PDB file of C-alpha atoms in Angstrom:
ATOM      1  CA  MET A   1     -34.592  49.368  78.512  1.00  0.00           C
ATOM      2  CA  ARG A   2     -36.682  51.247  75.957  1.00  0.00           C
ATOM      3  CA  HIS A   3     -40.408  51.630  75.549  1.00  0.00           C
ATOM      4  CA  LEU A   4     -41.574  49.129  72.936  1.00  0.00           C
ATOM      5  CA  PHE A   5     -43.519  51.622  70.851  1.00  0.00           C
ATOM      6  CA  ASP A   6     -40.513  53.940  70.591  1.00  0.00           C
ATOM      7  CA  ASP A   7     -38.835  51.128  68.628  1.00  0.00           C
ATOM      8  CA  TRP A   8     -41.932  49.667  66.982  1.00  0.00           C
ATOM      9  CA  GLU A   9     -40.927  50.334  63.370  1.00  0.00           C
ATOM     10  CA  ILE A  10     -37.487  48.845  64.027  1.00  0.00           C
ATOM     11  CA  ALA A  11     -39.108  45.794  65.626  1.00  0.00           C
ATOM     12  CA  CYS A  12     -41.431  45.337  62.645  1.00  0.00           C
ATOM     13  CA  ALA A  13     -38.485  45.521  60.276  1.00  0.00           C
ATOM     14  CA  ARG A  14     -36.748  42.779  62.273  1.00  0.00           C
ATOM     15  CA  MET A  15     -39.867  40.605  62.069  1.00  0.00           C
ATOM     16  CA  ALA A  16     -40.147  40.930  58.301  1.00  0.00           C
ATOM     17  CA  GLY A  17     -39.901  37.592  56.511  1.00  0.00           C
ATOM     18  CA  ALA A  18     -39.785  35.549  59.721  1.00  0.00           C
ATOM     19  CA  HIS A  19     -42.369  33.322  61.343  1.00  0.00           C
ATOM     20  CA  LEU A  20     -43.572  35.061  64.497  1.00  0.00           C
ATOM     21  CA  LEU A  21     -43.577  33.092  67.766  1.00  0.00           C
ATOM     22  CA  VAL A  22     -45.627  35.021  70.334  1.00  0.00           C
ATOM     23  CA  LEU A  23     -45.087  33.878  73.950  1.00  0.00           C
ATOM     24  CA  LEU A  24     -47.230  35.535  76.595  1.00  0.00           C
ATOM     25  CA  ASP A  25     -47.703  35.372  80.340  1.00  0.00           C
ATOM     26  CA  PHE A  26     -51.334  35.579  81.507  1.00  0.00           C
ATOM     27  CA  ASP A  27     -51.848  37.411  84.819  1.00  0.00           C
ATOM     28  CA  GLY A  28     -50.597  40.982  84.640  1.00  0.00           C
ATOM     29  CA  THR A  29     -49.821  40.592  80.937  1.00  0.00           C
ATOM     30  CA  LEU A  30     -52.869  39.415  78.999  1.00  0.00           C
ATOM     31  CA  ALA A  31     -55.286  39.934  81.890  1.00  0.00           C
ATOM     32  CA  PRO A  32     -55.129  42.700  84.503  1.00  0.00           C
ATOM     33  CA  ILE A  33     -54.151  41.563  87.977  1.00  0.00           C
ATOM     34  CA  ALA A  34     -57.288  40.734  89.988  1.00  0.00           C
ATOM     35  CA  PRO A  35     -57.867  40.416  93.745  1.00  0.00           C
ATOM     36  CA  THR A  36     -58.023  36.614  93.420  1.00  0.00           C
ATOM     37  CA  PRO A  37     -56.901  34.240  90.632  1.00  0.00           C
ATOM     38  CA  ASP A  38     -60.510  33.249  89.887  1.00  0.00           C
ATOM     39  CA  GLU A  39     -61.477  36.866  89.207  1.00  0.00           C
ATOM     40  CA  ALA A  40     -58.863  37.415  86.482  1.00  0.00           C
ATOM     41  CA  ALA A  41     -60.432  37.747  83.030  1.00  0.00           C
ATOM     42  CA  LEU A  42     -59.086  38.100  79.508  1.00  0.00           C
ATOM     43  CA  PRO A  43     -60.428  41.312  77.908  1.00  0.00           C
ATOM     44  CA  SER A  44     -62.540  40.663  74.817  1.00  0.00           C
ATOM     45  CA  ALA A  45     -60.381  42.847  72.551  1.00  0.00           C
ATOM     46  CA  THR A  46     -57.266  40.968  73.629  1.00  0.00           C
ATOM     47  CA  ARG A  47     -59.006  37.635  73.014  1.00  0.00           C
ATOM     48  CA  CYS A  48     -59.936  38.791  69.509  1.00  0.00           C
ATOM     49  CA  SER A  49     -56.344  39.749  68.671  1.00  0.00           C
ATOM     50  CA  LEU A  50     -55.036  36.445  70.049  1.00  0.00           C
ATOM     51  CA  ALA A  51     -57.564  34.512  67.974  1.00  0.00           C
ATOM     52  CA  ARG A  52     -56.508  36.357  64.813  1.00  0.00           C
ATOM     53  CA  LEU A  53     -52.848  35.659  65.499  1.00  0.00           C
ATOM     54  CA  ALA A  54     -53.472  31.998  66.305  1.00  0.00           C
ATOM     55  CA  ALA A  55     -55.361  31.615  63.018  1.00  0.00           C
ATOM     56  CA  SER A  56     -52.531  33.084  60.958  1.00  0.00           C
ATOM     57  CA  PRO A  57     -50.091  30.754  59.163  1.00  0.00           C
ATOM     58  CA  ARG A  58     -47.456  33.411  59.808  1.00  0.00           C
ATOM     59  CA  CYS A  59     -47.677  33.179  63.586  1.00  0.00           C
ATOM     60  CA  THR A  60     -47.598  30.686  66.478  1.00  0.00           C
ATOM     61  CA  VAL A  61     -49.042  31.656  69.874  1.00  0.00           C
ATOM     62  CA  ALA A  62     -48.264  30.159  73.290  1.00  0.00           C
ATOM     63  CA  VAL A  63     -49.420  31.289  76.731  1.00  0.00           C
ATOM     64  CA  VAL A  64     -46.788  30.577  79.399  1.00  0.00           C
ATOM     65  CA  SER A  65     -48.080  30.956  82.950  1.00  0.00           C
ATOM     66  CA  GLY A  66     -47.722  29.889  86.537  1.00  0.00           C
ATOM     67  CA  ARG A  67     -51.367  28.798  86.523  1.00  0.00           C
ATOM     68  CA  ALA A  68     -52.387  25.161  86.436  1.00  0.00           C
ATOM     69  CA  ILE A  69     -52.883  24.041  82.855  1.00  0.00           C
ATOM     70  CA  ASP A  70     -56.635  23.340  83.057  1.00  0.00           C
ATOM     71  CA  ASP A  71     -57.225  26.707  84.712  1.00  0.00           C
ATOM     72  CA  LEU A  72     -55.128  28.466  82.071  1.00  0.00           C
ATOM     73  CA  ARG A  73     -56.943  26.842  79.145  1.00  0.00           C
ATOM     74  CA  ALA A  74     -60.305  27.757  80.666  1.00  0.00           C
ATOM     75  CA  LYS A  75     -59.245  31.386  81.158  1.00  0.00           C
ATOM     76  CA  VAL A  76     -57.978  31.837  77.577  1.00  0.00           C
ATOM     77  CA  GLY A  77     -60.342  29.430  75.841  1.00  0.00           C
ATOM     78  CA  LEU A  78     -58.872  29.605  72.343  1.00  0.00           C
ATOM     79  CA  ALA A  79     -58.081  26.810  69.920  1.00  0.00           C
ATOM     80  CA  GLY A  80     -54.796  26.924  68.071  1.00  0.00           C
ATOM     81  CA  VAL A  81     -52.902  28.231  71.104  1.00  0.00           C
ATOM     82  CA  ALA A  82     -50.251  26.215  72.979  1.00  0.00           C
ATOM     83  CA  TYR A  83     -50.652  26.320  76.752  1.00  0.00           C
ATOM     84  CA  VAL A  84     -47.782  26.039  79.226  1.00  0.00           C
ATOM     85  CA  GLY A  85     -48.729  26.036  82.904  1.00  0.00           C
ATOM     86  CA  SER A  86     -47.073  25.753  86.320  1.00  0.00           C
ATOM     87  CA  HIS A  87     -44.000  27.639  85.086  1.00  0.00           C
ATOM     88  CA  GLY A  88     -43.323  25.017  82.413  1.00  0.00           C
ATOM     89  CA  LEU A  89     -44.149  21.879  84.389  1.00  0.00           C
ATOM     90  CA  GLU A  90     -47.476  21.381  82.599  1.00  0.00           C
ATOM     91  CA  SER A  91     -48.330  21.805  78.922  1.00  0.00           C
ATOM     92  CA  ALA A  92     -51.084  21.214  76.390  1.00  0.00           C
ATOM     93  CA  ASP A  93     -50.881  21.462  72.598  1.00  0.00           C
ATOM     94  CA  ALA A  94     -47.118  21.902  73.011  1.00  0.00           C
ATOM     95  CA  PRO A  95     -45.530  18.590  71.942  1.00  0.00           C
ATOM     96  CA  ALA A  96     -42.043  20.082  72.247  1.00  0.00           C
ATOM     97  CA  LEU A  97     -42.361  20.080  76.033  1.00  0.00           C
ATOM     98  CA  PRO A  98     -42.006  16.969  78.198  1.00  0.00           C
ATOM     99  CA  VAL A  99     -44.814  16.017  80.535  1.00  0.00           C
ATOM    100  CA  TYR A 100     -43.652  16.323  84.146  1.00  0.00           C
ATOM    101  CA  ASP A 101     -45.169  13.781  86.513  1.00  0.00           C
ATOM    102  CA  PRO A 102     -44.048  14.405  90.095  1.00  0.00           C
ATOM    103  CA  PRO A 103     -42.557  11.291  91.699  1.00  0.00           C
ATOM    104  CA  ARG A 104     -44.559   9.752  94.497  1.00  0.00           C
ATOM    105  CA  PRO A 105     -42.390  11.155  97.351  1.00  0.00           C
ATOM    106  CA  VAL A 106     -42.866  14.683  95.979  1.00  0.00           C
ATOM    107  CA  ARG A 107     -46.627  14.226  95.640  1.00  0.00           C
ATOM    108  CA  GLU A 108     -46.840  12.955  99.196  1.00  0.00           C
ATOM    109  CA  LEU A 109     -44.662  15.799 100.454  1.00  0.00           C
ATOM    110  CA  LEU A 110     -46.849  18.399  98.737  1.00  0.00           C
ATOM    111  CA  ALA A 111     -49.977  16.757 100.173  1.00  0.00           C
ATOM    112  CA  ARG A 112     -48.576  16.931 103.726  1.00  0.00           C
ATOM    113  CA  LEU A 113     -47.465  20.501 103.179  1.00  0.00           C
ATOM    114  CA  LYS A 114     -50.895  21.479 101.871  1.00  0.00           C
ATOM    115  CA  GLU A 115     -52.503  20.123 105.040  1.00  0.00           C
ATOM    116  CA  ARG A 116     -50.056  21.884 107.331  1.00  0.00           C
ATOM    117  CA  LEU A 117     -50.193  25.217 105.508  1.00  0.00           C
ATOM    118  CA  GLY A 118     -53.965  25.065 105.254  1.00  0.00           C
ATOM    119  CA  ALA A 119     -54.196  24.883 109.043  1.00  0.00           C
ATOM    120  CA  ARG A 120     -51.704  27.715 109.580  1.00  0.00           C
ATOM    121  CA  LEU A 121     -53.003  30.049 106.896  1.00  0.00           C
ATOM    122  CA  ALA A 122     -56.603  29.681 108.032  1.00  0.00           C
ATOM    123  CA  ALA A 123     -55.701  32.169 110.741  1.00  0.00           C
ATOM    124  CA  VAL A 124     -54.522  34.781 108.200  1.00  0.00           C
ATOM    125  CA  PRO A 125     -57.511  36.546 106.603  1.00  0.00           C
ATOM    126  CA  GLY A 126     -57.191  37.010 102.829  1.00  0.00           C
ATOM    127  CA  SER A 127     -54.596  34.295 102.255  1.00  0.00           C
ATOM    128  CA  LEU A 128     -55.352  31.693  99.605  1.00  0.00           C
ATOM    129  CA  LEU A 129     -53.740  28.278  99.168  1.00  0.00           C
ATOM    130  CA  GLU A 130     -53.963  26.924  95.608  1.00  0.00           C
ATOM    131  CA  GLU A 131     -53.168  23.317  94.732  1.00  0.00           C
ATOM    132  CA  LYS A 132     -51.766  22.469  91.293  1.00  0.00           C
ATOM    133  CA  LYS A 133     -50.673  19.205  89.714  1.00  0.00           C
ATOM    134  CA  ALA A 134     -47.019  19.618  90.674  1.00  0.00           C
ATOM    135  CA  SER A 135     -46.912  22.568  93.061  1.00  0.00           C
ATOM    136  CA  LEU A 136     -48.677  24.752  95.611  1.00  0.00           C
ATOM    137  CA  ALA A 137     -49.228  28.502  95.432  1.00  0.00           C
ATOM    138  CA  VAL A 138     -49.915  30.751  98.394  1.00  0.00           C
ATOM    139  CA  HIS A 139     -51.529  34.040  97.337  1.00  0.00           C
ATOM    140  CA  TYR A 140     -51.486  37.012  99.685  1.00  0.00           C
ATOM    141  CA  ARG A 141     -52.774  39.899  97.549  1.00  0.00           C
ATOM    142  CA  ARG A 142     -55.750  40.343  99.882  1.00  0.00           C
ATOM    143  CA  VAL A 143     -53.753  39.948 103.095  1.00  0.00           C
ATOM    144  CA  ASP A 144     -53.270  43.004 105.290  1.00  0.00           C
ATOM    145  CA  PRO A 145     -49.682  44.284 104.755  1.00  0.00           C
ATOM    146  CA  SER A 146     -48.980  43.829 108.443  1.00  0.00           C
ATOM    147  CA  GLU A 147     -49.693  40.085 108.066  1.00  0.00           C
ATOM    148  CA  VAL A 148     -47.602  39.372 104.954  1.00  0.00           C
ATOM    149  CA  ALA A 149     -44.524  38.436 106.992  1.00  0.00           C
ATOM    150  CA  ARG A 150     -46.678  35.933 108.839  1.00  0.00           C
ATOM    151  CA  VAL A 151     -47.649  34.285 105.542  1.00  0.00           C
ATOM    152  CA  GLU A 152     -44.034  34.094 104.394  1.00  0.00           C
ATOM    153  CA  GLU A 153     -42.954  32.652 107.738  1.00  0.00           C
ATOM    154  CA  ALA A 154     -45.680  29.998 107.561  1.00  0.00           C
ATOM    155  CA  VAL A 155     -44.698  28.967 104.028  1.00  0.00           C
ATOM    156  CA  ARG A 156     -40.945  28.914 104.460  1.00  0.00           C
ATOM    157  CA  GLY A 157     -41.210  27.395 107.917  1.00  0.00           C
ATOM    158  CA  GLY A 158     -43.534  24.646 106.722  1.00  0.00           C
ATOM    159  CA  VAL A 159     -41.238  23.747 103.847  1.00  0.00           C
ATOM    160  CA  ALA A 160     -38.205  23.707 106.145  1.00  0.00           C
ATOM    161  CA  GLU A 161     -39.971  21.433 108.642  1.00  0.00           C
ATOM    162  CA  LEU A 162     -41.233  18.842 106.142  1.00  0.00           C
ATOM    163  CA  ASP A 163     -38.730  18.985 103.277  1.00  0.00           C
ATOM    164  CA  SER A 164     -35.602  17.618 104.930  1.00  0.00           C
ATOM    165  CA  GLY A 165     -34.249  16.338 101.620  1.00  0.00           C
ATOM    166  CA  GLY A 166     -34.458  19.653  99.787  1.00  0.00           C
ATOM    167  CA  ALA A 167     -36.921  18.443  97.151  1.00  0.00           C
ATOM    168  CA  LEU A 168     -38.834  21.731  96.996  1.00  0.00           C
ATOM    169  CA  ASP A 169     -38.136  25.357  96.163  1.00  0.00           C
ATOM    170  CA  VAL A 170     -40.048  28.452  97.287  1.00  0.00           C
ATOM    171  CA  ALA A 171     -40.177  30.996  94.461  1.00  0.00           C
ATOM    172  CA  PRO A 172     -41.583  34.490  95.096  1.00  0.00           C
ATOM    173  CA  GLY A 173     -43.852  36.132  92.540  1.00  0.00           C
ATOM    174  CA  LYS A 174     -46.270  39.051  92.537  1.00  0.00           C
ATOM    175  CA  MET A 175     -48.110  38.649  95.824  1.00  0.00           C
ATOM    176  CA  VAL A 176     -47.617  34.887  95.659  1.00  0.00           C
ATOM    177  CA  LEU A 177     -45.186  32.253  96.896  1.00  0.00           C
ATOM    178  CA  GLU A 178     -44.823  29.212  94.640  1.00  0.00           C
ATOM    179  CA  ILE A 179     -43.786  25.931  96.244  1.00  0.00           C
ATOM    180  CA  ARG A 180     -42.568  23.641  93.485  1.00  0.00           C
ATOM    181  CA  PRO A 181     -40.241  20.705  92.887  1.00  0.00           C
ATOM    182  CA  ARG A 182     -36.563  21.559  92.701  1.00  0.00           C
ATOM    183  CA  VAL A 183     -36.007  20.642  89.072  1.00  0.00           C
ATOM    184  CA  GLU A 184     -33.987  22.321  86.322  1.00  0.00           C
ATOM    185  CA  TRP A 185     -37.109  23.564  84.594  1.00  0.00           C
ATOM    186  CA  ASN A 186     -38.750  26.980  84.471  1.00  0.00           C
ATOM    187  CA  LYS A 187     -40.375  29.388  82.038  1.00  0.00           C
ATOM    188  CA  GLY A 188     -37.017  29.990  80.395  1.00  0.00           C
ATOM    189  CA  THR A 189     -36.272  26.345  79.663  1.00  0.00           C
ATOM    190  CA  ALA A 190     -39.832  25.901  78.362  1.00  0.00           C
ATOM    191  CA  VAL A 191     -39.466  28.948  76.117  1.00  0.00           C
ATOM    192  CA  GLU A 192     -36.116  27.699  74.794  1.00  0.00           C
ATOM    193  CA  ARG A 193     -37.693  24.345  73.868  1.00  0.00           C
ATOM    194  CA  LEU A 194     -40.615  26.074  72.146  1.00  0.00           C
ATOM    195  CA  ILE A 195     -38.277  28.270  70.100  1.00  0.00           C
ATOM    196  CA  ARG A 196     -36.079  25.353  69.003  1.00  0.00           C
ATOM    197  CA  ALA A 197     -39.130  23.281  68.036  1.00  0.00           C
ATOM    198  CA  GLU A 198     -40.540  26.142  65.987  1.00  0.00           C
ATOM    199  CA  GLU A 199     -37.219  26.642  64.221  1.00  0.00           C
ATOM    200  CA  ARG A 200     -37.136  22.959  63.266  1.00  0.00           C
ATOM    201  CA  ARG A 201     -40.740  23.021  62.117  1.00  0.00           C
ATOM    202  CA  ARG A 202     -40.373  26.142  59.983  1.00  0.00           C
ATOM    203  CA  SER A 203     -36.934  25.357  58.530  1.00  0.00           C
ATOM    204  CA  GLY A 204     -36.302  29.061  58.396  1.00  0.00           C
ATOM    205  CA  ALA A 205     -36.229  32.279  60.352  1.00  0.00           C
ATOM    206  CA  VAL A 206     -38.324  32.442  63.527  1.00  0.00           C
ATOM    207  CA  PHE A 207     -38.783  35.695  65.432  1.00  0.00           C
ATOM    208  CA  PRO A 208     -39.656  35.052  69.118  1.00  0.00           C
ATOM    209  CA  LEU A 209     -41.463  37.646  71.211  1.00  0.00           C
ATOM    210  CA  TYR A 210     -41.860  37.055  74.952  1.00  0.00           C
ATOM    211  CA  VAL A 211     -44.033  39.305  77.136  1.00  0.00           C
ATOM    212  CA  GLY A 212     -44.405  39.033  80.912  1.00  0.00           C
ATOM    213  CA  ASP A 213     -44.680  41.066  84.084  1.00  0.00           C
ATOM    214  CA  ASP A 214     -43.426  38.927  86.959  1.00  0.00           C
ATOM    215  CA  ALA A 215     -40.057  37.952  88.388  1.00  0.00           C
ATOM    216  CA  THR A 216     -40.634  34.420  87.064  1.00  0.00           C
ATOM    217  CA  ASP A 217     -40.709  35.863  83.530  1.00  0.00           C
ATOM    218  CA  GLU A 218     -37.079  36.903  83.825  1.00  0.00           C
ATOM    219  CA  ASP A 219     -36.101  33.328  82.903  1.00  0.00           C
ATOM    220  CA  GLY A 220     -38.086  33.769  79.699  1.00  0.00           C
ATOM    221  CA  PHE A 221     -36.445  37.109  78.971  1.00  0.00           C
ATOM    222  CA  ARG A 222     -32.995  35.599  79.398  1.00  0.00           C
ATOM    223  CA  ALA A 223     -33.898  32.777  76.992  1.00  0.00           C
ATOM    224  CA  LEU A 224     -34.373  35.425  74.287  1.00  0.00           C
ATOM    225  CA  ALA A 225     -31.018  37.132  74.849  1.00  0.00           C
ATOM    226  CA  GLY A 226     -29.599  38.184  71.488  1.00  0.00           C
ATOM    227  CA  ARG A 227     -32.711  37.295  69.495  1.00  0.00           C
ATOM    228  CA  GLY A 228     -36.291  38.440  69.131  1.00  0.00           C
ATOM    229  CA  LEU A 229     -37.905  40.837  71.581  1.00  0.00           C
ATOM    230  CA  SER A 230     -38.430  40.467  75.329  1.00  0.00           C
ATOM    231  CA  VAL A 231     -41.001  42.851  76.794  1.00  0.00           C
ATOM    232  CA  LEU A 232     -41.603  43.621  80.463  1.00  0.00           C
ATOM    233  CA  VAL A 233     -45.060  44.807  81.485  1.00  0.00           C
ATOM    234  CA  GLY A 234     -44.378  47.621  83.932  1.00  0.00           C
ATOM    235  CA  GLU A 235     -40.913  48.719  84.958  1.00  0.00           C
ATOM    236  CA  ARG A 236     -38.212  46.942  86.937  1.00  0.00           C
ATOM    237  CA  PRO A 237     -34.694  48.415  86.784  1.00  0.00           C
ATOM    238  CA  ASP A 238     -32.893  45.078  87.028  1.00  0.00           C
ATOM    239  CA  SER A 239     -34.975  43.305  84.354  1.00  0.00           C
ATOM    240  CA  SER A 240     -33.335  41.347  81.536  1.00  0.00           C
ATOM    241  CA  ALA A 241     -36.057  42.443  79.102  1.00  0.00           C
ATOM    242  CA  SER A 242     -35.010  44.476  76.077  1.00  0.00           C
ATOM    243  CA  HIS A 243     -38.173  46.640  76.129  1.00  0.00           C
ATOM    244  CA  PHE A 244     -41.155  47.490  78.301  1.00  0.00           C
ATOM    245  CA  VAL A 245     -44.792  48.490  78.001  1.00  0.00           C
ATOM    246  CA  ALA A 246     -46.721  50.306  80.699  1.00  0.00           C
ATOM    247  CA  ASP A 247     -49.606  47.925  81.373  1.00  0.00           C
ATOM    248  CA  THR A 248     -52.006  45.319  79.990  1.00  0.00           C
ATOM    249  CA  GLU A 249     -53.666  47.974  77.821  1.00  0.00           C
ATOM    250  CA  GLU A 250     -50.392  48.486  75.986  1.00  0.00           C
ATOM    251  CA  VAL A 251     -50.053  44.701  75.628  1.00  0.00           C
ATOM    252  CA  ALA A 252     -53.494  44.732  73.987  1.00  0.00           C
ATOM    253  CA  ARG A 253     -52.339  47.546  71.698  1.00  0.00           C
ATOM    254  CA  MET A 254     -49.249  45.536  70.732  1.00  0.00           C
ATOM    255  CA  LEU A 255     -51.300  42.400  69.975  1.00  0.00           C
ATOM    256  CA  ARG A 256     -53.755  44.417  67.902  1.00  0.00           C
ATOM    257  CA  ALA A 257     -50.869  45.861  65.880  1.00  0.00           C
ATOM    258  CA  LEU A 258     -49.380  42.386  65.379  1.00  0.00           C
ATOM    259  CA  ALA A 259     -52.775  41.017  64.300  1.00  0.00           C
ATOM    260  CA  GLU A 260     -53.134  43.819  61.783  1.00  0.00           C
ATOM    261  CA  ARG A 261     -49.664  43.035  60.488  1.00  0.00           C
ATOM    262  CA  CYS A 262     -49.852  39.265  60.169  1.00  0.00           C
ATOM    263  CA  GLY A 263     -53.176  38.040  61.574  1.00  0.00           C
ATOM    264  CA  GLU A 264     -56.243  36.838  59.747  1.00  0.00           C
ATOM    265  CA  PRO A 265     -59.138  39.285  59.181  1.00  0.00           C
ATOM    266  CA  PRO A 266     -61.546  39.593  62.163  1.00  0.00           C
ATOM    267  CA  ASP A 267     -64.430  37.926  60.274  1.00  0.00           C
ATOM    268  CA  ARG A 268     -62.482  34.746  59.519  1.00  0.00           C
TER     269      ARG A 268
END
């Protein structure tokens, strides 16, 4: 895996003449990781570059995140951007993606699990249980390292006790455990749908660029195999990404360069 800016001129040459589809994770990619999800904030310079790209007829922008869709839209707050939340289970301004409505048994199961985990995690300082439309997320960034195993045991044990039919999956992320329906749908399948829809809409060459930092972004990287650019934020030796950048500051640098290349002027 090579550093993106070592191959930047080559990447720009590959983009030439194609419609650019920019697909971005939020936490750890657009916004620096924060102690709690509520504290994460999109830097103003990054917001400006995103707005320029979203306004360009040469570019389509989508933010693909594990966050709930309403939360994601509020954090980014830009028109002209497609939003994909809950790892692809929720979307807004992305007609290519189906709307997932959890069946009643799954909703009831998640409600029971929320109650049980809430009681157990109350005894673990720093843990945070987040409810989404179709999933639950247990954050442990602020948990003492000696207590992390206790959080994992509570989550996996609770799922095992209540989910006798195997309707749920527990997916690890960066300091978070996602409890979500066991469906054949993830960031990768959402990204694949977005790419195909853009190709149909443009009736020509589309160059996809996917940027993410978490293990859940690996599905998105694999969806771009053999086309476009997949960029990991940070370094992970077993990643499927073709390139990497060091941190969110280098993501901001990349977006600024893309905006200068194909975005609208800042005063538009």
